[in-house]
XYZ file of C-alpha atoms in Angstrom:
370
model
C -13.138 6.347 105.109
C -11.100 3.799 103.171
C -7.494 3.053 103.950
C -4.614 0.992 102.645
C -3.155 -1.396 105.238
C 0.581 -1.047 105.850
C 2.513 -4.258 106.401
C 4.711 -4.351 109.485
C 8.180 -5.824 108.920
C 9.096 -8.725 111.157
C 12.308 -8.576 113.203
C 13.877 -11.052 110.771
C 12.944 -8.922 107.772
C 14.320 -5.837 109.495
C 17.648 -7.564 110.177
C 17.845 -8.717 106.556
C 17.183 -5.168 105.363
C 19.921 -3.789 107.636
C 22.390 -6.416 106.458
C 21.558 -5.612 102.847
C 22.209 -1.894 103.416
C 25.483 -2.649 105.199
C 26.667 -4.792 102.289
C 25.844 -1.990 99.850
C 27.730 0.532 101.976
C 30.787 -1.740 102.241
C 30.813 -2.204 98.486
C 30.410 1.532 97.976
C 33.535 2.343 100.003
C 35.740 -0.569 98.934
C 38.740 -0.523 96.611
C 38.200 0.196 92.881
C 35.961 -2.356 91.214
C 34.299 -2.699 87.843
C 30.967 -1.165 88.835
C 29.925 2.046 87.050
C 28.422 4.877 89.114
C 24.648 4.926 89.485
C 24.239 7.873 87.109
C 26.523 6.391 84.439
C 25.724 7.389 80.859
C 27.606 4.359 79.471
C 26.362 0.833 78.942
C 27.634 -1.103 82.011
C 29.746 -3.522 79.962
C 31.289 -0.701 77.925
C 32.067 1.186 81.143
C 33.890 -1.820 82.595
C 36.092 -2.063 79.497
C 36.825 1.665 79.274
C 37.578 1.984 82.988
C 40.688 -0.204 82.638
C 42.622 2.442 80.696
C 44.519 5.605 81.665
C 43.044 9.080 81.076
C 44.175 12.606 81.980
C 41.933 14.510 84.388
C 43.881 17.697 85.179
C 47.034 19.688 84.498
C 49.985 19.127 86.806
C 50.037 22.877 87.431
C 46.430 22.755 88.683
C 47.233 20.299 91.440
C 48.309 21.757 94.776
C 47.465 20.902 98.368
C 44.027 22.368 97.682
C 41.715 19.542 96.526
C 39.980 19.911 93.160
C 36.930 18.100 91.810
C 37.281 16.262 88.489
C 35.102 13.777 86.652
C 35.917 10.710 84.568
C 33.511 8.166 83.058
C 30.770 9.804 85.167
C 32.719 9.087 88.348
C 33.205 12.087 90.636
C 36.821 12.256 91.792
C 38.948 14.434 94.039
C 42.584 15.142 93.141
C 45.246 16.785 95.326
C 48.871 16.720 96.421
C 49.703 15.361 99.858
C 53.298 16.191 100.824
C 54.160 16.257 97.111
C 52.430 12.992 96.284
C 49.586 13.002 93.738
C 46.439 11.446 95.193
C 43.150 10.646 93.435
C 40.099 9.277 95.225
C 36.355 9.030 94.926
C 34.993 12.439 95.860
C 32.891 11.235 98.771
C 33.524 10.970 102.477
C 32.789 7.457 103.777
C 30.939 8.897 106.763
C 28.130 11.054 105.336
C 28.894 11.342 101.634
C 30.123 14.949 101.545
C 32.487 15.795 98.630
C 36.061 15.772 99.895
C 36.910 18.337 97.225
C 35.228 20.864 99.548
C 37.768 20.013 102.253
C 41.490 20.651 102.603
C 44.811 18.866 103.031
C 46.811 18.666 106.260
C 50.148 16.914 105.845
C 49.424 13.708 103.947
C 45.744 13.642 104.974
C 42.651 15.060 103.321
C 40.116 16.520 105.751
C 36.354 16.266 105.307
C 34.717 19.692 105.838
C 31.601 18.232 107.509
C 32.947 16.414 110.584
C 36.709 16.808 110.205
C 37.501 13.155 109.491
C 41.014 12.741 108.094
C 41.924 10.191 105.432
C 45.462 9.127 104.568
C 46.818 8.420 101.061
C 45.861 4.770 101.514
C 42.215 5.829 101.906
C 41.925 4.801 105.563
C 40.494 7.176 108.142
C 43.298 8.313 110.417
C 41.435 10.571 112.852
C 37.896 11.393 114.034
C 37.913 14.684 115.990
C 34.699 13.906 117.877
C 36.175 10.659 119.263
C 39.959 11.132 119.295
C 40.622 8.036 121.396
C 37.857 5.880 119.988
C 37.999 2.919 117.637
C 38.030 3.759 113.913
C 35.897 1.378 111.889
C 37.458 -0.357 108.882
C 34.463 0.878 106.912
C 35.721 4.444 107.240
C 37.813 4.168 104.099
C 37.545 6.091 100.833
C 38.043 4.535 97.403
C 41.494 5.341 95.992
C 42.691 5.222 92.391
C 46.173 4.968 90.849
C 47.718 8.223 89.654
C 50.556 9.181 87.329
C 52.015 12.555 86.429
C 53.169 12.542 82.787
C 53.388 15.036 79.906
C 52.346 17.896 82.175
C 49.112 16.108 83.068
C 47.611 14.100 85.929
C 46.338 10.683 84.804
C 44.251 8.010 86.499
C 42.554 4.703 85.798
C 39.316 3.681 87.484
C 40.021 0.014 86.815
C 43.320 -0.253 88.646
C 45.783 1.017 86.036
C 46.903 -2.366 84.713
C 46.773 -1.401 81.018
C 49.841 0.078 79.312
C 50.357 3.809 79.749
C 50.084 5.986 76.594
C 53.441 6.806 75.020
C 54.592 10.272 73.926
C 58.398 10.070 73.630
C 58.856 13.517 72.064
C 57.830 15.124 75.375
C 60.898 13.683 77.122
C 63.322 14.484 74.286
C 65.729 17.224 75.483
C 65.907 18.646 71.939
C 62.171 19.365 71.936
C 60.236 22.258 73.407
C 57.326 21.293 75.650
C 54.069 23.192 75.070
C 50.862 22.683 77.019
C 47.839 24.584 75.637
C 44.620 24.961 77.670
C 42.170 22.048 77.608
C 39.029 22.098 75.465
C 35.578 20.912 76.537
C 33.623 19.165 73.790
C 29.937 18.210 73.930
C 30.523 14.981 72.024
C 31.793 11.468 72.606
C 35.514 10.842 72.989
C 35.372 8.289 70.174
C 33.962 10.810 67.713
C 36.618 13.350 68.728
C 39.499 10.907 68.268
C 38.204 9.764 64.893
C 38.019 13.399 63.802
C 41.628 13.933 64.874
C 42.920 11.132 62.605
C 40.632 12.003 59.666
C 42.627 13.354 56.693
C 39.792 14.124 54.266
C 38.318 16.985 56.281
C 41.355 19.300 56.153
C 40.233 21.306 53.106
C 36.704 21.761 54.430
C 37.018 22.287 58.165
C 40.509 23.821 58.407
C 40.498 26.040 55.334
C 40.815 29.145 57.538
C 43.790 27.842 59.516
C 46.138 25.828 57.284
C 44.399 23.850 54.508
C 43.167 24.786 51.022
C 39.742 24.199 49.454
C 41.489 23.895 46.097
C 43.548 20.968 47.381
C 41.019 18.442 48.748
C 42.565 15.319 47.163
C 43.586 12.529 49.551
C 46.397 10.363 48.142
C 46.339 6.674 48.985
C 47.804 5.859 52.365
C 48.157 2.888 54.684
C 46.497 2.254 58.024
C 47.081 -0.865 60.057
C 46.191 -2.414 63.372
C 48.834 -2.454 66.072
C 48.992 -4.272 69.378
C 47.728 -1.193 71.184
C 45.591 0.455 68.508
C 46.260 1.792 65.010
C 49.125 3.224 62.922
C 48.732 5.298 59.754
C 51.156 7.236 57.559
C 49.850 9.918 55.229
C 51.854 11.973 52.706
C 50.325 14.926 50.862
C 50.996 18.472 49.643
C 48.814 20.036 52.369
C 51.053 22.343 54.397
C 50.913 22.301 58.198
C 52.094 25.900 58.563
C 49.498 28.490 59.626
C 48.084 30.520 56.733
C 50.227 33.534 57.614
C 53.375 31.368 57.446
C 52.654 29.381 54.281
C 55.583 31.088 52.550
C 57.919 28.955 54.680
C 56.802 25.755 52.929
C 58.780 24.868 49.765
C 56.506 24.561 46.751
C 57.364 20.919 46.126
C 57.511 19.807 49.764
C 55.681 16.599 50.678
C 54.199 16.632 54.161
C 54.452 13.373 56.074
C 51.988 12.844 58.896
C 52.162 9.797 61.155
C 49.163 8.920 63.324
C 49.251 6.449 66.192
C 46.285 5.507 68.345
C 46.543 3.896 71.742
C 43.118 2.571 72.595
C 40.677 3.753 73.426
C 41.013 7.562 73.259
C 44.644 8.626 73.033
C 46.180 9.487 69.662
C 49.408 11.117 68.548
C 50.306 12.972 65.369
C 53.883 13.547 64.224
C 54.424 15.946 61.318
C 57.730 16.280 59.433
C 58.411 19.966 58.702
C 60.966 21.377 56.249
C 64.643 21.559 57.277
C 64.370 18.708 59.772
C 61.608 20.184 61.864
C 59.372 17.755 63.783
C 56.087 18.518 65.494
C 54.406 15.972 67.785
C 50.920 16.367 69.217
C 49.248 14.149 71.796
C 45.455 14.117 71.469
C 44.391 12.864 74.908
C 40.599 12.731 74.996
C 39.243 12.237 78.508
C 35.639 10.874 78.579
C 33.901 12.919 81.257
C 30.691 11.140 80.282
C 29.390 9.309 77.226
C 28.806 12.567 75.375
C 31.129 14.998 77.124
C 34.879 15.082 76.529
C 37.706 17.122 77.992
C 40.581 17.290 75.524
C 44.199 17.734 76.616
C 46.783 18.437 73.894
C 50.465 18.356 74.931
C 52.740 19.472 72.074
C 56.478 19.007 71.505
C 58.590 20.478 68.691
C 62.259 20.888 67.801
C 61.970 24.152 65.824
C 60.807 27.759 66.362
C 61.598 27.283 70.044
C 62.295 31.004 70.437
C 58.864 32.056 69.132
C 56.055 33.372 71.410
C 53.968 30.519 72.817
C 50.747 32.496 72.647
C 50.788 32.137 68.863
C 50.967 28.363 69.258
C 48.109 28.397 71.779
C 45.948 30.525 69.481
C 46.636 28.470 66.339
C 45.959 25.125 67.962
C 42.889 26.456 69.756
C 41.438 27.626 66.445
C 42.064 24.220 64.839
C 40.461 22.273 67.672
C 37.552 24.712 67.871
C 36.951 24.092 64.167
C 36.895 20.369 64.904
C 34.702 20.792 67.980
C 32.064 22.738 66.044
C 31.583 19.888 63.561
C 32.013 16.914 65.939
C 29.286 18.250 68.231
C 26.805 18.059 65.330
C 27.466 14.416 64.373
C 24.701 11.836 64.670
C 24.511 9.278 66.057
C 26.304 10.804 69.021
C 28.225 7.601 69.631
C 30.984 6.221 67.435
C 29.299 3.398 65.447
C 31.342 0.202 65.526
C 28.870 -1.574 63.272
C 30.131 -0.838 59.749
C 26.597 -0.987 58.401
C 25.444 2.073 60.360
C 27.323 4.600 58.198
C 28.603 4.730 54.599
C 32.360 4.927 53.979
C 34.805 6.421 51.452
C 38.368 5.527 50.430
C 39.877 8.196 52.690
C 38.396 6.445 55.743
C 41.206 3.904 56.099
C 42.388 5.319 59.413
C 38.923 5.550 60.937
C 38.091 2.060 59.693
C 41.181 0.638 61.392
C 40.346 2.576 64.563
C 36.765 1.295 64.672
C 37.878 -2.305 64.124
C 40.400 -1.989 66.938
C 37.746 -0.521 69.249
C 35.392 -3.360 68.397
C 38.033 -5.938 69.325
C 38.141 -4.467 72.820
C 34.729 -6.013 73.277
C 32.734 -2.784 73.154
C 29.151 -3.079 71.961
C 28.286 -2.340 68.344
C 25.975 0.417 69.571
C 28.880 1.646 71.678
C 28.256 4.669 73.887
C 31.445 6.520 74.521
């Protein structure tokens, strides 16, 4: 009978192996760093760049003292309120790797359901039930992330939250009504979704059933320019923004002004001037769950029709974004190409061209996955 000899590790090799594992475990449970998760669908360098920014991960109304599991840039997170404070952490107990989202909150601590370990809002283990008077190792610490509660949403940044927070001033204007439709899950990259949101040439073809007109596909010249934080474009046309059933409210000669602003990488706003001084502002906050999975949050603020049923607003906006979702999910390549030679371009692409150039200047790869 033949056999394969098995090498026996020396004591020195064994110690080196143990030290290596301990280093990996310490790194795994340390403060936020620029390392993507093992199952990341992004290129590592792209992930490091994208992780620096703020993204929404849940509605404020969803967050109670019951932990919920969310995902951002392939990182599994747990979000909860501890004595009113919003807390976001890596969804993994430092002891045996059980998701903390399966646990519960007691006071300001989150409790692991496996062995009852309690972690405070600073991430440090506060109590071990099986050894109440014993020493608590410094390694028993979970990775915490910054959190902000804005525009009816819970936001976080995996890279420390040092980048500027997205602006949406209409939400805080007392003259405006705040509207928060349900989120939309899109099987496409966040970059493709955002580019679709600022695209003005697709109205007549994709949104013909909701507000646009196949007989009015012309795109007048407009300007799009780089800004410090992204892109700004102003577009004026005769395409009404009223739903089809309300088109009679638009004067025949009214020119619709739409202002787009992008805050890199995946947050965009649209402000539309309506007749009689009406203003509608929409925040398109695309949260990259993974490279090709996006959860879209769409806070809306308006200063007109504030006495109208909100369900009609929810239904209209849902139909528009579903129309967009259906087409964006078919686009190939899946990623947003930052190399201008990958796709052909038309005159109406000024806004998307400015957006892609701004994304490229972030340092993302030309074959960007995101």
